[in-house]
Amino acid sequence: MRKPIIAGNWKMNKNPAEAKALVAELKPLVKDANCDVVVCVPATDFESVRTEIAGTNIHLGAQNVHFKESGAYTGELSADMLCSSGVEYVIIGHSERRQYFGETDATVNQRVLAAVKAGLKVILCVGEKKEEREAGYTDALVEYQTLIALTGLTDEQVSEVVIAYEPVWAIGTGLTATDEQANETIGVIRKGIERKYGKDVAEKVRIQYGGSMKPGNVKGLMAQPEIDGGLIGGASLKAADFSAIVNFDK
Ligand code: 13P
């Protein structure tokens, strides 16, 4: 059995004081969660969130990492900088990074390798655009994105990566993939991993759904056999909504 993992992606929201207030409100609401609970916050919030969640079941995540250890990369953060700031998880390859910041499958792969080497837990995002789904490329695309991103990892390292399947057309739009669509595409990703790394690895990898996941649709999505959790954008910014998602099984 794979333990579910629910992660909030705060994106570019919340200053340190607001971040502290949000996790302070969240703590008692998620303390009995049966899943792993992660908040992926802006780097400027690492310190206030880390201090506030110390000793709780909430884990700290970042939203990106650079692939070099150090050097002339203005504005970027290395894996070591994240680790030494108390960060445990990192989102890599989010569609907003791909769309607005020139992220490619190749740089996503480099970032994954750097993160794993440093001991960070990776949340790898893949997903198709609306026109790609309509053209019938979804399955080929998500398998390709996934396998390229994982290239160079050992079987054991692959089994510890968390994958977030986020159809781009469902992010921030209020449109959710149907439970069946999400389950089917996540099944395709798992089959791709099985073909390359074997059944054991494929059965260990946790694959989340992301894209307008909310208290109202979490139960249906989480009831699907392939879906192991969620990566939550908008609804992770409200303690009541995020905790309701985390407590989907209660
Ligand atoms: P929304 O939940 O706001 O659709 O965002 C999903 C997402 O991009 C999480 O990474």
Tab-separated table of C-alpha atoms and ligand atoms in Angstrom:
chain	number	residue	atom	x	y	z
A	1	MET	CA	0.000	0.000	0.000
A	2	ARG	CA	1.260	3.445	-0.946
A	3	LYS	CA	0.827	6.163	1.701
A	4	PRO	CA	-1.093	9.102	0.233
A	5	ILE	CA	0.702	12.435	0.013
A	6	ILE	CA	-1.091	15.771	-0.130
A	7	ALA	CA	1.077	18.785	-0.920
A	8	GLY	CA	0.203	22.456	-1.153
A	9	ASN	CA	1.886	24.520	-3.839
A	10	TRP	CA	1.543	28.063	-2.618
A	11	LYS	CA	3.108	29.458	-5.816
A	12	MET	CA	3.955	33.196	-5.486
A	13	ASN	CA	1.718	33.872	-2.491
A	14	LYS	CA	2.167	34.781	1.191
A	15	ASN	CA	4.860	36.870	2.820
A	16	PRO	CA	6.644	35.444	5.902
A	17	ALA	CA	4.078	36.766	8.417
A	18	GLU	CA	1.125	35.534	6.326
A	19	ALA	CA	2.867	32.180	5.828
A	20	LYS	CA	3.390	31.778	9.558
A	21	ALA	CA	-0.260	32.578	10.248
A	22	LEU	CA	-1.460	30.075	7.644
A	23	VAL	CA	0.588	27.148	8.980
A	24	ALA	CA	-0.282	28.083	12.555
A	25	GLU	CA	-3.957	27.726	11.614
A	26	LEU	CA	-3.280	24.553	9.675
A	27	LYS	CA	-1.336	22.668	12.346
A	28	PRO	CA	-4.207	21.552	14.603
A	29	LEU	CA	-6.459	20.867	11.603
A	30	VAL	CA	-4.115	18.327	9.993
A	31	LYS	CA	-2.465	16.789	13.043
A	32	ASP	CA	-4.314	13.468	12.713
A	33	ALA	CA	-3.810	13.123	8.949
A	34	ASN	CA	-3.304	9.632	7.580
A	35	CYS	CA	-1.299	10.995	4.658
A	36	ASP	CA	2.002	12.835	4.300
A	37	VAL	CA	1.344	16.587	4.467
A	38	VAL	CA	3.673	19.007	2.675
A	39	VAL	CA	3.609	22.766	2.079
A	40	CYS	CA	5.748	24.041	-0.808
A	41	VAL	CA	6.290	27.693	-0.041
A	42	PRO	CA	8.227	30.633	-1.504
A	43	ALA	CA	11.885	30.669	-0.410
A	44	THR	CA	11.317	33.881	1.535
A	45	ASP	CA	8.943	31.895	3.786
A	46	PHE	CA	11.263	28.956	4.569
A	47	GLU	CA	12.385	30.346	7.897
A	48	SER	CA	8.998	31.407	9.269
A	49	VAL	CA	7.286	28.195	8.133
A	50	ARG	CA	10.118	25.913	9.298
A	51	THR	CA	9.998	27.447	12.776
A	52	GLU	CA	6.206	27.258	12.989
A	53	ILE	CA	5.930	23.601	11.864
A	54	ALA	CA	8.816	22.255	13.955
A	55	GLY	CA	7.702	19.089	15.757
A	56	THR	CA	4.491	18.717	13.723
A	57	ASN	CA	3.503	16.352	10.891
A	58	ILE	CA	3.753	19.140	8.295
A	59	HIS	CA	6.766	18.921	5.984
A	60	LEU	CA	8.491	21.831	4.257
A	61	GLY	CA	8.883	21.974	0.490
A	62	ALA	CA	10.277	24.350	-2.133
A	63	GLN	CA	8.927	25.080	-5.604
A	64	ASN	CA	12.104	24.787	-7.694
A	65	VAL	CA	15.829	24.049	-7.435
A	66	HIS	CA	18.789	24.757	-9.681
A	67	PHE	CA	20.947	21.938	-11.017
A	68	LYS	CA	24.374	23.431	-10.316
A	69	GLU	CA	25.949	23.297	-6.884
A	70	SER	CA	26.925	26.981	-6.916
A	71	GLY	CA	28.040	29.719	-9.237
A	72	ALA	CA	26.901	32.595	-11.427
A	73	TYR	CA	23.166	31.809	-11.662
A	74	THR	CA	21.485	34.995	-10.534
A	75	GLY	CA	18.203	34.411	-8.755
A	76	GLU	CA	18.560	30.637	-8.452
A	77	LEU	CA	18.851	28.410	-5.368
A	78	SER	CA	20.965	25.250	-5.103
A	79	ALA	CA	19.869	21.952	-3.601
A	80	ASP	CA	22.297	22.468	-0.733
A	81	MET	CA	20.784	25.892	0.013
A	82	LEU	CA	17.355	24.273	0.251
A	83	CYS	CA	18.528	21.380	2.441
A	84	SER	CA	20.380	23.651	4.815
A	85	SER	CA	17.268	25.833	5.118
A	86	GLY	CA	15.300	22.848	6.409
A	87	VAL	CA	13.572	22.019	3.129
A	88	GLU	CA	12.682	18.358	2.646
A	89	TYR	CA	10.662	18.277	-0.596
A	90	VAL	CA	11.003	20.147	-3.871
A	91	ILE	CA	8.593	20.545	-6.775
A	92	ILE	CA	10.393	20.209	-10.105
A	93	GLY	CA	9.093	20.839	-13.611
A	94	HIS	CA	5.828	22.546	-12.736
A	95	SER	CA	4.003	23.571	-15.918
A	96	GLU	CA	4.277	27.238	-14.886
A	97	ARG	CA	8.085	26.839	-14.823
A	98	ARG	CA	7.928	25.171	-18.226
A	99	GLN	CA	5.588	27.822	-19.642
A	100	TYR	CA	7.024	31.046	-18.213
A	101	PHE	CA	10.651	30.239	-17.401
A	102	GLY	CA	11.864	28.108	-20.283
A	103	GLU	CA	12.040	24.861	-18.324
A	104	THR	CA	12.571	21.882	-20.637
A	105	ASP	CA	12.499	18.120	-20.119
A	106	ALA	CA	16.310	18.194	-20.173
A	107	THR	CA	16.649	20.857	-17.463
A	108	VAL	CA	13.938	19.155	-15.423
A	109	ASN	CA	16.046	16.005	-15.535
A	110	GLN	CA	19.161	17.906	-14.418
A	111	ARG	CA	17.239	19.447	-11.541
A	112	VAL	CA	15.875	16.063	-10.478
A	113	LEU	CA	19.387	14.574	-10.437
A	114	ALA	CA	20.770	17.473	-8.385
A	115	ALA	CA	17.898	17.327	-5.907
A	116	VAL	CA	18.104	13.573	-5.355
A	117	LYS	CA	21.891	13.742	-4.990
A	118	ALA	CA	21.457	16.312	-2.218
A	119	GLY	CA	18.858	14.157	-0.431
A	120	LEU	CA	15.770	16.204	-1.317
A	121	LYS	CA	12.479	14.403	-1.980
A	122	VAL	CA	11.282	15.247	-5.457
A	123	ILE	CA	7.743	16.061	-6.571
A	124	LEU	CA	8.066	15.829	-10.354
A	125	CYS	CA	5.298	17.518	-12.377
A	126	VAL	CA	4.144	16.263	-15.745
A	127	GLY	CA	1.018	16.929	-17.755
A	128	GLU	CA	-0.417	17.754	-21.127
A	129	LYS	CA	-1.852	20.971	-22.546
A	130	LYS	CA	-5.429	21.152	-23.787
A	131	GLU	CA	-4.462	20.979	-27.462
A	132	GLU	CA	-2.192	18.004	-26.788
A	133	ARG	CA	-5.049	16.086	-25.144
A	134	GLU	CA	-7.378	16.995	-27.993
A	135	ALA	CA	-4.808	15.766	-30.526
A	136	GLY	CA	-4.548	12.431	-28.712
A	137	TYR	CA	-0.962	12.847	-27.458
A	138	THR	CA	-1.590	12.716	-23.716
A	139	ASP	CA	-0.360	9.190	-23.061
A	140	ALA	CA	2.798	9.427	-25.153
A	141	LEU	CA	3.583	12.856	-23.745
A	142	VAL	CA	3.216	12.109	-20.037
A	143	GLU	CA	5.219	8.893	-20.369
A	144	TYR	CA	7.980	10.721	-22.253
A	145	GLN	CA	8.072	13.633	-19.765
A	146	THR	CA	8.262	11.194	-16.873
A	147	LEU	CA	10.965	8.905	-18.247
A	148	ILE	CA	13.189	11.753	-19.475
A	149	ALA	CA	12.954	13.450	-16.073
A	150	LEU	CA	13.980	10.272	-14.235
A	151	THR	CA	16.929	9.391	-16.497
A	152	GLY	CA	20.071	8.672	-14.527
A	153	LEU	CA	18.385	7.709	-11.245
A	154	THR	CA	18.738	4.213	-9.784
A	155	ASP	CA	15.656	2.007	-9.441
A	156	GLU	CA	15.572	2.717	-5.734
A	157	GLN	CA	15.784	6.467	-6.281
A	158	VAL	CA	12.968	6.305	-8.833
A	159	SER	CA	10.742	4.451	-6.379
A	160	GLU	CA	11.063	7.367	-3.942
A	161	VAL	CA	10.165	10.117	-6.393
A	162	VAL	CA	6.645	11.530	-6.114
A	163	ILE	CA	5.082	12.349	-9.475
A	164	ALA	CA	2.340	14.927	-9.851
A	165	TYR	CA	0.152	14.497	-12.896
A	166	GLU	CA	-1.192	17.974	-13.589
A	167	PRO	CA	-3.118	18.459	-16.818
A	168	VAL	CA	-2.213	22.038	-17.730
A	169	TRP	CA	-5.785	22.818	-18.780
A	170	ALA	CA	-7.013	21.980	-15.266
A	171	ILE	CA	-4.630	24.257	-13.350
A	172	GLY	CA	-6.283	27.289	-11.815
A	173	THR	CA	-9.162	27.024	-14.259
A	174	GLY	CA	-11.765	25.327	-12.115
A	175	LEU	CA	-11.775	22.519	-14.701
A	176	THR	CA	-10.818	19.198	-13.153
A	177	ALA	CA	-9.979	16.040	-15.016
A	178	THR	CA	-12.755	13.565	-14.306
A	179	ASP	CA	-11.891	10.942	-11.722
A	180	GLU	CA	-11.629	8.396	-14.534
A	181	GLN	CA	-9.471	10.619	-16.784
A	182	ALA	CA	-7.047	11.322	-13.944
A	183	ASN	CA	-6.925	7.657	-12.947
A	184	GLU	CA	-6.377	6.520	-16.519
A	185	THR	CA	-3.523	8.920	-17.269
A	186	ILE	CA	-1.853	8.203	-13.941
A	187	GLY	CA	-2.130	4.517	-14.858
A	188	VAL	CA	-0.333	5.292	-18.126
A	189	ILE	CA	2.496	6.988	-16.208
A	190	ARG	CA	2.773	3.988	-13.881
A	191	LYS	CA	2.847	1.564	-16.832
A	192	GLY	CA	5.650	3.597	-18.411
A	193	ILE	CA	7.647	3.358	-15.191
A	194	GLU	CA	6.940	-0.370	-15.062
A	195	ARG	CA	8.233	-0.911	-18.603
A	196	LYS	CA	11.512	0.835	-17.797
A	197	TYR	CA	12.060	0.027	-14.102
A	198	GLY	CA	9.898	-3.035	-13.417
A	199	LYS	CA	6.734	-3.738	-11.483
A	200	ASP	CA	8.242	-3.389	-8.003
A	201	VAL	CA	9.379	0.175	-8.644
A	202	ALA	CA	6.146	1.112	-10.440
A	203	GLU	CA	4.054	-0.105	-7.525
A	204	LYS	CA	6.056	1.945	-5.026
A	205	VAL	CA	6.000	5.276	-6.867
A	206	ARG	CA	3.378	7.652	-5.528
A	207	ILE	CA	1.543	9.615	-8.209
A	208	GLN	CA	-0.569	12.631	-7.290
A	209	TYR	CA	-3.257	14.407	-9.245
A	210	GLY	CA	-3.123	18.209	-9.469
A	211	GLY	CA	-5.446	20.737	-11.090
A	212	SER	CA	-8.351	22.434	-9.328
A	213	MET	CA	-8.420	19.806	-6.582
A	214	LYS	CA	-10.773	20.976	-3.816
A	215	PRO	CA	-12.655	19.704	-0.763
A	216	GLY	CA	-15.609	18.981	-3.069
A	217	ASN	CA	-13.791	16.707	-5.511
A	218	VAL	CA	-11.008	15.166	-3.443
A	219	LYS	CA	-12.990	12.132	-2.282
A	220	GLY	CA	-13.855	10.984	-5.806
A	221	LEU	CA	-10.317	11.460	-7.048
A	222	MET	CA	-8.735	9.735	-4.048
A	223	ALA	CA	-11.107	6.777	-4.411
A	224	GLN	CA	-9.404	5.944	-7.709
A	225	PRO	CA	-6.881	3.132	-7.354
A	226	GLU	CA	-4.007	4.824	-9.207
A	227	ILE	CA	-4.258	8.225	-7.461
A	228	ASP	CA	-2.000	8.514	-4.422
A	229	GLY	CA	-2.532	12.121	-3.444
A	230	GLY	CA	-2.842	15.670	-4.638
A	231	LEU	CA	-0.794	18.732	-5.477
A	232	ILE	CA	-2.992	21.630	-4.528
A	233	GLY	CA	-2.641	25.216	-5.722
A	234	GLY	CA	-5.408	27.704	-4.929
A	235	ALA	CA	-7.102	25.602	-2.251
A	236	SER	CA	-3.829	25.236	-0.316
A	237	LEU	CA	-3.914	28.942	0.559
A	238	LYS	CA	-6.868	28.517	2.922
A	239	ALA	CA	-6.384	26.382	6.026
A	240	ALA	CA	-10.014	25.188	6.023
A	241	ASP	CA	-9.864	24.031	2.401
A	242	PHE	CA	-6.395	22.489	2.533
A	243	SER	CA	-7.144	20.640	5.763
A	244	ALA	CA	-10.422	19.326	4.345
A	245	ILE	CA	-8.440	17.914	1.419
A	246	VAL	CA	-5.793	16.428	3.719
A	247	ASN	CA	-8.561	14.820	5.786
A	248	PHE	CA	-10.296	13.389	2.694
A	249	ASP	CA	-10.624	9.985	4.350
A	250	LYS	CA	-12.393	11.175	7.504
B	1	13P	P1	-4.811	24.726	-8.690
B	1	13P	O1	-5.119	23.757	-7.582
B	1	13P	O2	-4.920	26.149	-8.301
B	1	13P	O3	-5.545	24.367	-9.945
B	1	13P	O4	-3.236	24.516	-9.030
B	1	13P	C1	-2.751	23.254	-9.228
B	1	13P	C2	-1.282	23.332	-9.280
B	1	13P	O5	-0.704	23.889	-10.200
B	1	13P	C3	-0.518	22.738	-8.176
B	1	13P	O6	0.830	22.670	-8.481
